[in-house]
């Protein structure tokens, strides 16, 4: 394993004082996989007090000292060094009730969640891998360290972490570990909602449809509103799948960013509540976008998602059935109203929604959507994004022309913008003023 120079120097400084120092956890796993680690965590036989002495010439971050962690500030950022420790009594399923320092790296590795995360490395001794993490990585297996049932009882967040690591590194969850995830699933109920949101936020961008389908019981536990979509038959020639299977494909199909992945996961959450069958037995879901948007709003509030994030997801779900004709006027108007990023996200969601139906239609609806995107790109290139800010008259121009500040003034500005967007007026000051004066 290659270690950066600064990290090696810290390890050597500890070694020179008679302490062990190992790179541990995610950085070992990543480098075995050939991925450049985003940070390097160390563990050591030195206690926090001893570390503070050894690194007395460095600036230190001491916020984690209680849990044995000292952050050493280096040119390459903060490197966290944690004393070999064990822990126990996870009363709130998150913070260990106590930590106790232990003498060996093997004992430290035993407290970690999965074998692939429970490896350490140091240049003199090579790998410390008491639970077979190297072999599991090679075989593509995610396995809990020790007794999986106990490990998930100690900390139910590990269920979500495990699913996330499996998704991120394309690992198969070992059977006993999977069985324990399900048998200990009720532990998820007592996790802090923001922790669940944080895990989903990291999971969704790396999850594919197969994984989402596999983890339905877990998703239903953390977002109970999804449960009715699972196995819900759509009774439609336009849908090959039940609602949740469709949701899984749409989620896989949108670009891998959290807003879009959440929007996809929740886009049809309103379907079961809106279901009707016509006299031919065909299923309909009228109004499901609006009902779903409302439900998503409540779900994301419940998960304590940041407001801006929630509003973006809700907007996308609310609008996901919008049919925009691929015409310059329509695109220009939508662009001025919603902005480029939102529109691009919406169209990406709609394209994935079509692709996730699992049936080949006579007419491929995504052609229209792609055309819309093309026009959007063209308009942005040629004209920039038209809005009240770029309108050739401003409020003060209208006031100078005799308008009274207030509602009517705002309305006139918006009306002028609409006329420009509809290409009925050029975006030129005189033409716009002439029109406005007629309204006076
Ligand atoms: P990432 O690249 O996502 O940061 P990571 O493996 O570094 O991956 P962290 O959440 O930063 O993950 O945790 C660092 C290490 O601490 C893990 O590799 C694991 O060994 C251990 N760990 C973290 N959280 C837990 C937990 N809830 N239970 C047991 N061990 C954990
Ligand atoms: Mg990490």
Short mmCIF file of C-alpha atoms and ligand atoms in Angstrom, two decimals:
data_model
loop_
_atom_site.label_atom_id
_atom_site.label_comp_id
_atom_site.label_asym_id
_atom_site.label_seq_id
_atom_site.Cartn_x
_atom_site.Cartn_y
_atom_site.Cartn_z
CA UNK A 1 0.00 0.00 0.00
CA UNK A 2 1.32 3.46 -0.90
CA UNK A 3 1.12 6.05 1.83
CA UNK A 4 1.59 9.79 1.28
CA UNK A 5 4.81 11.28 2.59
CA UNK A 6 3.14 13.33 5.34
CA UNK A 7 1.30 10.27 6.66
CA UNK A 8 4.48 8.18 6.63
CA UNK A 9 6.30 10.91 8.54
CA UNK A 10 3.63 10.94 11.27
CA UNK A 11 3.88 7.16 11.54
CA UNK A 12 7.68 7.32 11.76
CA UNK A 13 7.51 10.00 14.45
CA UNK A 14 5.29 7.72 16.54
CA UNK A 15 7.52 4.69 15.86
CA UNK A 16 10.61 6.66 16.94
CA UNK A 17 8.98 7.15 20.35
CA UNK A 18 8.25 3.44 20.65
CA UNK A 19 4.59 3.50 19.56
CA UNK A 20 2.87 1.45 16.90
CA UNK A 21 1.13 3.31 14.10
CA UNK A 22 -1.10 1.83 11.39
CA UNK A 23 -3.13 3.15 8.51
CA UNK A 24 -6.61 1.77 9.07
CA UNK A 25 -10.16 1.46 7.77
CA UNK A 26 -11.37 3.09 4.56
CA UNK A 27 -7.95 4.09 3.25
CA UNK A 28 -6.66 0.51 3.40
CA UNK A 29 -9.81 -0.83 1.75
CA UNK A 30 -9.72 1.80 -0.99
CA UNK A 31 -6.08 1.34 -1.86
CA UNK A 32 -6.47 -2.45 -2.04
CA UNK A 33 -9.22 -1.75 -4.56
CA UNK A 34 -6.94 0.59 -6.50
CA UNK A 35 -8.94 3.67 -5.51
CA UNK A 36 -7.09 6.73 -4.20
CA UNK A 37 -8.29 7.24 -0.60
CA UNK A 38 -9.90 10.63 0.15
CA UNK A 39 -8.23 10.65 3.56
CA UNK A 40 -5.96 8.53 5.71
CA UNK A 41 -6.94 7.52 9.24
CA UNK A 42 -4.27 6.18 11.56
CA UNK A 43 -4.50 4.17 14.75
CA UNK A 44 -1.79 3.86 17.33
CA UNK A 45 -0.77 2.34 20.64
CA UNK A 46 -0.10 5.90 21.89
CA UNK A 47 -2.75 7.39 24.17
CA UNK A 48 -4.12 10.85 23.34
CA UNK A 49 -1.85 12.38 26.02
CA UNK A 50 1.18 10.64 24.54
CA UNK A 51 0.21 11.81 21.05
CA UNK A 52 -0.06 15.37 22.30
CA UNK A 53 3.51 15.10 23.61
CA UNK A 54 4.87 13.43 20.47
CA UNK A 55 3.24 16.06 18.24
CA UNK A 56 3.71 19.04 20.54
CA UNK A 57 5.28 20.97 17.63
CA UNK A 58 2.13 20.47 15.48
CA UNK A 59 -1.18 22.22 15.65
CA UNK A 60 -3.69 19.68 17.02
CA UNK A 61 -7.45 19.21 16.86
CA UNK A 62 -8.60 17.85 20.19
CA UNK A 63 -12.39 17.65 19.74
CA UNK A 64 -12.31 13.81 19.67
CA UNK A 65 -9.89 13.21 22.53
CA UNK A 66 -12.62 11.63 24.68
CA UNK A 67 -12.92 8.86 22.09
CA UNK A 68 -9.16 8.60 21.69
CA UNK A 69 -8.79 10.71 18.55
CA UNK A 70 -6.21 13.45 18.01
CA UNK A 71 -6.20 15.40 14.74
CA UNK A 72 -2.74 16.43 13.59
CA UNK A 73 -2.68 19.42 11.26
CA UNK A 74 -0.27 18.87 8.35
CA UNK A 75 0.38 20.55 5.00
CA UNK A 76 -1.83 17.87 3.49
CA UNK A 77 -4.74 18.52 5.87
CA UNK A 78 -5.75 17.05 9.20
CA UNK A 79 -4.75 13.43 9.83
CA UNK A 80 -6.76 11.73 12.57
CA UNK A 81 -4.90 9.33 14.82
CA UNK A 82 -6.97 7.22 17.20
CA UNK A 83 -5.67 5.17 20.10
CA UNK A 84 -6.32 1.42 19.73
CA UNK A 85 -9.68 1.08 21.42
CA UNK A 86 -12.69 -1.07 21.94
CA UNK A 87 -16.17 0.21 22.72
CA UNK A 88 -19.50 -0.90 24.05
CA UNK A 89 -23.00 -0.16 25.31
CA UNK A 90 -24.51 1.55 22.30
CA UNK A 91 -27.50 2.83 24.22
CA UNK A 92 -28.60 5.21 21.45
CA UNK A 93 -27.41 2.94 18.64
CA UNK A 94 -24.89 5.52 17.67
CA UNK A 95 -22.39 6.72 20.25
CA UNK A 96 -20.71 4.01 22.20
CA UNK A 97 -21.52 4.42 25.89
CA UNK A 98 -17.90 3.78 26.75
CA UNK A 99 -14.55 3.36 25.03
CA UNK A 100 -11.59 1.54 26.49
CA UNK A 101 -8.06 1.65 25.16
CA UNK A 102 -6.62 -1.73 24.18
CA UNK A 103 -3.00 -2.78 23.60
CA UNK A 104 -3.13 -4.31 20.09
CA UNK A 105 -4.27 -3.31 16.64
CA UNK A 106 -6.12 -6.66 16.36
CA UNK A 107 -8.36 -5.71 19.27
CA UNK A 108 -9.00 -2.33 17.66
CA UNK A 109 -9.98 -3.97 14.37
CA UNK A 110 -12.49 -6.19 16.18
CA UNK A 111 -14.74 -3.21 17.02
CA UNK A 112 -15.12 -2.25 13.34
CA UNK A 113 -18.22 -2.98 11.32
CA UNK A 114 -17.27 -4.99 8.22
CA UNK A 115 -14.25 -7.13 7.37
CA UNK A 116 -13.35 -4.90 4.42
CA UNK A 117 -13.24 -1.94 6.83
CA UNK A 118 -11.30 -3.87 9.49
CA UNK A 119 -7.84 -3.95 7.94
CA UNK A 120 -4.76 -2.01 8.91
CA UNK A 121 -1.39 -1.52 7.23
CA UNK A 122 2.05 -0.38 8.25
CA UNK A 123 5.20 -0.51 6.13
CA UNK A 124 7.24 -2.73 8.51
CA UNK A 125 4.59 -5.34 9.26
CA UNK A 126 2.39 -5.23 6.17
CA UNK A 127 -1.33 -5.92 6.56
CA UNK A 128 -3.13 -6.68 9.80
CA UNK A 129 -6.22 -8.53 8.60
CA UNK A 130 -7.55 -10.80 11.36
CA UNK A 131 -11.04 -11.14 9.84
CA UNK A 132 -10.15 -11.91 6.24
CA UNK A 133 -11.01 -8.55 4.72
CA UNK A 134 -8.48 -8.96 1.91
CA UNK A 135 -10.01 -12.25 0.84
CA UNK A 136 -13.54 -10.83 1.12
CA UNK A 137 -12.58 -7.90 -1.08
CA UNK A 138 -11.09 -10.30 -3.60
CA UNK A 139 -14.25 -12.41 -3.55
CA UNK A 140 -16.49 -9.32 -3.61
CA UNK A 141 -18.16 -10.08 -0.30
CA UNK A 142 -19.46 -7.76 2.42
CA UNK A 143 -19.34 -9.54 5.79
CA UNK A 144 -19.84 -8.26 9.32
CA UNK A 145 -16.96 -8.60 11.76
CA UNK A 146 -17.85 -11.24 14.35
CA UNK A 147 -21.47 -12.15 15.13
CA UNK A 148 -23.58 -10.10 12.70
CA UNK A 149 -26.70 -10.15 14.87
CA UNK A 150 -24.81 -8.68 17.80
CA UNK A 151 -23.07 -6.12 15.62
CA UNK A 152 -26.38 -4.78 14.27
CA UNK A 153 -27.90 -4.87 17.74
CA UNK A 154 -25.02 -2.73 18.99
CA UNK A 155 -25.50 -0.18 16.23
CA UNK A 156 -28.32 -0.34 13.67
CA UNK A 157 -26.69 2.35 11.54
CA UNK A 158 -24.37 -0.45 10.43
CA UNK A 159 -27.28 -1.93 8.46
CA UNK A 160 -27.42 1.18 6.28
CA UNK A 161 -23.63 1.50 6.18
CA UNK A 162 -23.35 -2.11 5.05
CA UNK A 163 -25.83 -1.64 2.25
CA UNK A 164 -23.97 1.49 1.21
CA UNK A 165 -20.56 -0.21 1.12
CA UNK A 166 -22.05 -3.14 -0.79
CA UNK A 167 -23.47 -0.72 -3.37
CA UNK A 168 -20.38 1.43 -3.60
CA UNK A 169 -17.93 -1.43 -4.12
CA UNK A 170 -20.28 -3.87 -5.85
CA UNK A 171 -20.03 -6.41 -3.04
CA UNK A 172 -22.48 -9.19 -2.43
CA UNK A 173 -23.83 -9.13 1.10
CA UNK A 174 -22.89 -12.46 2.70
CA UNK A 175 -25.94 -14.51 3.63
CA UNK A 176 -25.56 -14.51 7.42
CA UNK A 177 -24.86 -10.78 7.41
CA UNK A 178 -27.93 -10.16 5.25
CA UNK A 179 -30.12 -12.36 7.45
CA UNK A 180 -28.96 -10.37 10.49
CA UNK A 181 -29.70 -7.05 8.74
CA UNK A 182 -33.28 -8.22 8.33
CA UNK A 183 -33.67 -9.81 11.75
CA UNK A 184 -32.35 -6.63 13.44
CA UNK A 185 -34.23 -4.28 11.13
CA UNK A 186 -36.35 -2.76 13.91
CA UNK A 187 -33.18 -1.17 15.28
CA UNK A 188 -33.52 1.32 12.40
CA UNK A 189 -36.59 2.82 14.11
CA UNK A 190 -34.53 4.29 16.92
CA UNK A 191 -31.86 5.94 14.77
CA UNK A 192 -31.78 9.71 14.58
CA UNK A 193 -33.63 10.78 11.43
CA UNK A 194 -30.80 12.98 10.20
CA UNK A 195 -28.46 10.00 10.36
CA UNK A 196 -30.83 8.02 8.17
CA UNK A 197 -31.04 10.91 5.72
CA UNK A 198 -27.27 11.20 5.66
CA UNK A 199 -26.87 7.51 4.89
CA UNK A 200 -29.52 7.56 2.13
CA UNK A 201 -27.89 10.67 0.71
CA UNK A 202 -24.66 8.68 0.32
CA UNK A 203 -26.33 5.41 -0.66
CA UNK A 204 -28.67 6.52 -3.45
CA UNK A 205 -25.99 7.90 -5.79
CA UNK A 206 -24.11 4.56 -5.69
CA UNK A 207 -27.10 2.19 -5.68
CA UNK A 208 -28.32 0.34 -8.76
CA UNK A 209 -31.81 -1.04 -9.36
CA UNK A 210 -30.95 -4.59 -8.28
CA UNK A 211 -29.67 -3.40 -4.93
CA UNK A 212 -32.72 -1.17 -4.35
CA UNK A 213 -34.95 -4.13 -5.14
CA UNK A 214 -32.99 -6.33 -2.74
CA UNK A 215 -33.18 -3.85 0.13
CA UNK A 216 -36.92 -3.15 -0.13
CA UNK A 217 -37.56 -4.22 3.48
CA UNK A 218 -34.89 -1.79 4.69
CA UNK A 219 -36.21 1.08 2.56
CA UNK A 220 -39.75 0.38 3.73
CA UNK A 221 -38.54 0.54 7.31
CA UNK A 222 -36.88 3.94 6.99
CA UNK A 223 -39.47 5.35 4.55
CA UNK A 224 -42.72 3.53 5.40
CA UNK A 225 -44.56 5.47 2.68
CA UNK A 226 -42.68 3.40 0.11
CA UNK A 227 -44.10 0.13 1.43
CA UNK A 228 -47.41 0.33 -0.50
CA UNK A 229 -45.52 0.80 -3.79
CA UNK A 230 -43.73 -2.53 -3.33
CA UNK A 231 -45.45 -5.19 -5.40
CA UNK A 232 -48.20 -2.74 -6.41
CA UNK A 233 -49.46 -3.92 -9.82
CA UNK A 234 -50.09 -1.07 -12.28
CA UNK A 235 -52.59 -2.85 -14.58
CA UNK A 236 -51.22 -0.93 -17.53
CA UNK A 237 -49.92 -1.87 -20.97
CA UNK A 238 -47.36 0.92 -20.48
CA UNK A 239 -45.81 -0.68 -17.42
CA UNK A 240 -44.06 -4.05 -17.19
CA UNK A 241 -43.22 -3.66 -13.50
CA UNK A 242 -44.87 -3.08 -10.17
CA UNK A 243 -44.55 0.49 -8.86
CA UNK A 244 -41.46 -0.07 -6.72
CA UNK A 245 -39.54 -2.06 -9.34
CA UNK A 246 -40.22 0.82 -11.72
CA UNK A 247 -39.03 3.26 -9.05
CA UNK A 248 -35.81 1.25 -8.69
CA UNK A 249 -35.07 1.45 -12.42
CA UNK A 250 -35.84 5.16 -12.57
CA UNK A 251 -33.57 5.78 -9.58
CA UNK A 252 -30.75 3.91 -11.29
CA UNK A 253 -31.49 5.77 -14.52
CA UNK A 254 -31.11 9.37 -13.35
CA UNK A 255 -27.67 10.97 -13.00
CA UNK A 256 -25.92 10.03 -9.75
CA UNK A 257 -26.60 13.15 -7.71
CA UNK A 258 -28.56 13.10 -4.44
CA UNK A 259 -31.38 15.50 -5.42
CA UNK A 260 -32.27 13.54 -8.54
CA UNK A 261 -31.86 10.16 -6.87
CA UNK A 262 -34.19 11.16 -4.03
CA UNK A 263 -36.67 12.63 -6.51
CA UNK A 264 -36.60 9.36 -8.47
CA UNK A 265 -36.97 7.22 -5.34
CA UNK A 266 -40.05 9.19 -4.29
CA UNK A 267 -41.47 10.23 -7.67
CA UNK A 268 -44.27 7.64 -7.68
CA UNK A 269 -44.84 7.38 -3.94
CA UNK A 270 -48.29 8.90 -4.52
CA UNK A 271 -49.39 6.19 -6.95
CA UNK A 272 -51.04 3.69 -4.60
CA UNK A 273 -53.20 6.42 -3.07
CA UNK A 274 -54.32 7.64 -6.53
CA UNK A 275 -55.02 4.25 -8.09
CA UNK A 276 -58.26 3.69 -9.99
CA UNK A 277 -59.27 1.02 -12.49
CA UNK A 278 -61.46 1.77 -15.51
CA UNK A 279 -64.16 -0.50 -16.96
CA UNK A 280 -61.50 -2.30 -19.00
CA UNK A 281 -59.50 -3.06 -15.90
CA UNK A 282 -56.76 -0.58 -16.78
CA UNK A 283 -55.04 1.19 -13.95
CA UNK A 284 -54.85 4.98 -13.70
CA UNK A 285 -53.04 7.20 -11.24
CA UNK A 286 -54.52 10.66 -11.81
CA UNK A 287 -52.97 13.36 -9.68
CA UNK A 288 -50.20 11.10 -8.37
CA UNK A 289 -47.48 13.67 -9.09
CA UNK A 290 -49.11 16.24 -6.80
CA UNK A 291 -50.03 13.72 -4.12
CA UNK A 292 -46.51 12.30 -4.34
CA UNK A 293 -44.95 15.75 -4.05
CA UNK A 294 -46.95 16.38 -0.90
CA UNK A 295 -45.92 13.02 0.54
CA UNK A 296 -42.27 13.60 -0.38
CA UNK A 297 -42.43 16.94 1.37
CA UNK A 298 -43.58 15.24 4.56
CA UNK A 299 -41.11 12.36 4.22
CA UNK A 300 -38.16 14.71 3.77
CA UNK A 301 -39.31 16.91 6.63
CA UNK A 302 -39.49 13.79 8.78
CA UNK A 303 -35.93 12.90 7.77
CA UNK A 304 -34.79 16.44 8.64
CA UNK A 305 -33.49 17.04 5.11
CA UNK A 306 -32.20 20.58 4.50
CA UNK A 307 -34.99 22.88 3.28
CA UNK A 308 -33.47 23.76 -0.10
CA UNK A 309 -32.84 20.09 -0.82
CA UNK A 310 -36.38 19.14 0.11
CA UNK A 311 -37.93 21.91 -1.97
CA UNK A 312 -35.95 20.90 -5.03
CA UNK A 313 -36.98 17.25 -4.73
CA UNK A 314 -40.62 18.20 -4.14
CA UNK A 315 -40.65 20.51 -7.16
CA UNK A 316 -39.26 17.79 -9.42
CA UNK A 317 -41.86 15.26 -8.25
CA UNK A 318 -44.68 17.78 -8.60
CA UNK A 319 -43.66 18.49 -12.20
CA UNK A 320 -42.52 15.06 -13.36
CA UNK A 321 -45.59 14.52 -15.55
CA UNK A 322 -45.22 17.86 -17.36
CA UNK A 323 -45.25 17.48 -21.12
CA UNK A 324 -43.24 20.25 -22.71
CA UNK A 325 -43.48 20.48 -26.49
CA UNK A 326 -39.94 20.84 -27.86
CA UNK A 327 -40.50 24.33 -29.23
CA UNK A 328 -38.27 27.33 -28.83
CA UNK A 329 -40.98 29.51 -27.28
CA UNK A 330 -41.93 26.88 -24.74
CA UNK A 331 -38.34 26.16 -23.81
CA UNK A 332 -37.49 29.83 -23.49
CA UNK A 333 -40.42 30.44 -21.22
CA UNK A 334 -39.72 27.39 -19.06
CA UNK A 335 -36.10 28.42 -18.85
CA UNK A 336 -36.96 31.90 -17.63
CA UNK A 337 -39.32 30.46 -15.03
CA UNK A 338 -37.35 27.56 -13.66
CA UNK A 339 -33.71 28.03 -14.61
CA UNK A 340 -31.42 25.69 -16.47
CA UNK A 341 -30.44 23.29 -13.71
CA UNK A 342 -33.98 22.55 -12.58
CA UNK A 343 -35.20 21.98 -16.11
CA UNK A 344 -32.31 19.71 -16.96
CA UNK A 345 -32.97 17.70 -13.83
CA UNK A 346 -36.67 17.47 -14.62
CA UNK A 347 -36.07 16.26 -18.15
CA UNK A 348 -33.49 13.73 -16.89
CA UNK A 349 -36.13 12.43 -14.47
CA UNK A 350 -38.75 12.21 -17.21
CA UNK A 351 -36.36 10.37 -19.55
CA UNK A 352 -35.49 7.86 -16.82
CA UNK A 353 -39.20 7.55 -15.99
CA UNK A 354 -39.96 6.49 -19.56
CA UNK A 355 -37.01 4.11 -19.73
CA UNK A 356 -38.04 2.53 -16.42
CA UNK A 357 -41.43 1.37 -17.68
CA UNK A 358 -39.90 -1.79 -19.10
CA UNK A 359 -41.98 -1.75 -22.31
CA UNK A 360 -41.08 -0.65 -25.82
CA UNK A 361 -43.61 1.90 -27.06
CA UNK A 362 -44.48 2.50 -30.71
CA UNK A 363 -43.44 6.11 -30.27
CA UNK A 364 -40.35 6.77 -28.17
CA UNK A 365 -41.34 9.67 -25.92
CA UNK A 366 -37.77 10.40 -24.98
CA UNK A 367 -37.11 11.76 -28.48
CA UNK A 368 -39.23 14.81 -27.62
CA UNK A 369 -37.47 15.22 -24.29
CA UNK A 370 -34.03 15.04 -25.83
CA UNK A 371 -35.09 17.56 -28.46
CA UNK A 372 -36.23 19.82 -25.62
CA UNK A 373 -32.79 19.54 -24.00
CA UNK A 374 -31.12 20.31 -27.31
CA UNK A 375 -33.15 23.48 -27.75
CA UNK A 376 -32.48 24.41 -24.13
CA UNK A 377 -28.74 24.13 -24.68
CA UNK A 378 -28.99 26.13 -27.89
CA UNK A 379 -30.95 28.95 -26.26
CA UNK A 380 -28.54 29.17 -23.34
CA UNK A 381 -25.63 29.30 -25.78
CA UNK A 382 -27.19 31.91 -28.01
CA UNK A 383 -29.24 34.07 -25.72
CA UNK A 384 -28.38 33.27 -22.14
CA UNK A 385 -31.20 32.81 -19.71
CA UNK A 386 -33.93 35.40 -20.17
CA UNK A 387 -35.49 36.68 -16.95
CA UNK A 388 -36.72 39.89 -15.35
CA UNK A 389 -33.06 40.65 -14.68
CA UNK A 390 -32.21 40.63 -18.37
CA UNK A 391 -35.39 42.39 -19.52
CA UNK A 392 -34.45 45.62 -21.31
CA UNK A 393 -36.72 47.73 -19.05
CA UNK A 394 -36.53 47.86 -15.29
CA UNK A 395 -39.05 48.89 -12.66
CA UNK A 396 -37.59 52.38 -12.47
CA UNK A 397 -38.05 52.85 -16.24
CA UNK A 398 -41.74 52.13 -15.87
CA UNK A 399 -42.02 54.43 -12.87
CA UNK A 400 -40.37 57.19 -14.92
CA UNK A 401 -43.01 56.48 -17.58
CA UNK A 402 -45.79 57.05 -15.05
CA UNK A 403 -46.38 53.68 -13.33
CA UNK A 404 -47.05 53.67 -9.59
CA UNK A 405 -44.78 51.33 -7.56
CA UNK A 406 -46.72 48.25 -6.42
CA UNK A 407 -48.54 45.21 -7.73
CA UNK A 408 -49.55 46.64 -11.09
CA UNK A 409 -45.94 47.53 -11.82
CA UNK A 410 -44.79 43.96 -11.14
CA UNK A 411 -47.56 42.62 -13.30
CA UNK A 412 -46.58 44.90 -16.18
CA UNK A 413 -42.95 43.76 -15.98
CA UNK A 414 -43.97 40.10 -16.03
CA UNK A 415 -46.33 40.71 -18.91
CA UNK A 416 -43.54 42.38 -20.89
CA UNK A 417 -41.26 39.44 -20.16
CA UNK A 418 -43.93 37.05 -21.41
CA UNK A 419 -44.30 39.01 -24.62
CA UNK A 420 -40.55 38.90 -25.19
CA UNK A 421 -40.41 35.19 -24.44
CA UNK A 422 -43.29 34.63 -26.87
CA UNK A 423 -41.33 36.59 -29.47
CA UNK A 424 -44.16 39.11 -29.78
CA UNK A 425 -41.85 41.95 -28.77
CA UNK A 426 -38.10 42.42 -29.12
CA UNK A 427 -36.16 42.80 -25.89
CA UNK A 428 -35.52 46.48 -26.62
CA UNK A 429 -36.17 49.35 -24.25
CA UNK A 430 -38.18 51.60 -26.56
CA UNK A 431 -40.46 48.84 -27.83
CA UNK A 432 -41.16 47.66 -24.29
CA UNK A 433 -41.81 51.18 -23.00
CA UNK A 434 -44.19 51.89 -25.88
CA UNK A 435 -46.16 48.75 -25.01
CA UNK A 436 -46.25 49.58 -21.30
CA UNK A 437 -47.46 53.13 -21.99
CA UNK A 438 -50.41 51.71 -23.92
CA UNK A 439 -51.44 49.83 -20.75
CA UNK A 440 -51.35 53.05 -18.76
P1 LIG B 1 -15.51 6.56 3.61
O1 LIG B 1 -14.66 6.47 2.38
O2 LIG B 1 -16.97 6.56 3.29
O3 LIG B 1 -15.11 7.62 4.58
P2 LIG B 1 -14.68 4.80 5.71
O4 LIG B 1 -14.46 3.32 5.75
O5 LIG B 1 -13.49 5.66 5.98
O6 LIG B 1 -15.31 5.12 4.31
P3 LIG B 1 -15.92 6.11 7.93
O7 LIG B 1 -17.37 6.32 8.21
O8 LIG B 1 -15.08 7.30 7.66
O9 LIG B 1 -15.84 5.08 6.72
O10 LIG B 1 -15.34 5.28 9.15
C1 LIG B 1 -13.96 4.96 9.28
C2 LIG B 1 -13.79 3.54 9.82
O11 LIG B 1 -14.34 3.49 11.14
C3 LIG B 1 -14.52 2.48 9.03
O12 LIG B 1 -13.72 1.97 7.96
C4 LIG B 1 -14.80 1.43 10.08
O13 LIG B 1 -13.67 0.63 10.29
C5 LIG B 1 -15.03 2.25 11.34
N1 LIG B 1 -16.45 2.59 11.59
C6 LIG B 1 -17.10 3.71 11.25
N2 LIG B 1 -18.37 3.72 11.65
C7 LIG B 1 -18.54 2.55 12.29
C8 LIG B 1 -19.64 1.94 12.96
N3 LIG B 1 -20.83 2.54 13.04
N4 LIG B 1 -19.43 0.73 13.54
C9 LIG B 1 -18.24 0.11 13.47
N5 LIG B 1 -17.17 0.62 12.86
C10 LIG B 1 -17.32 1.81 12.26
MG1 LIG B 2 -13.60 7.85 6.19
#
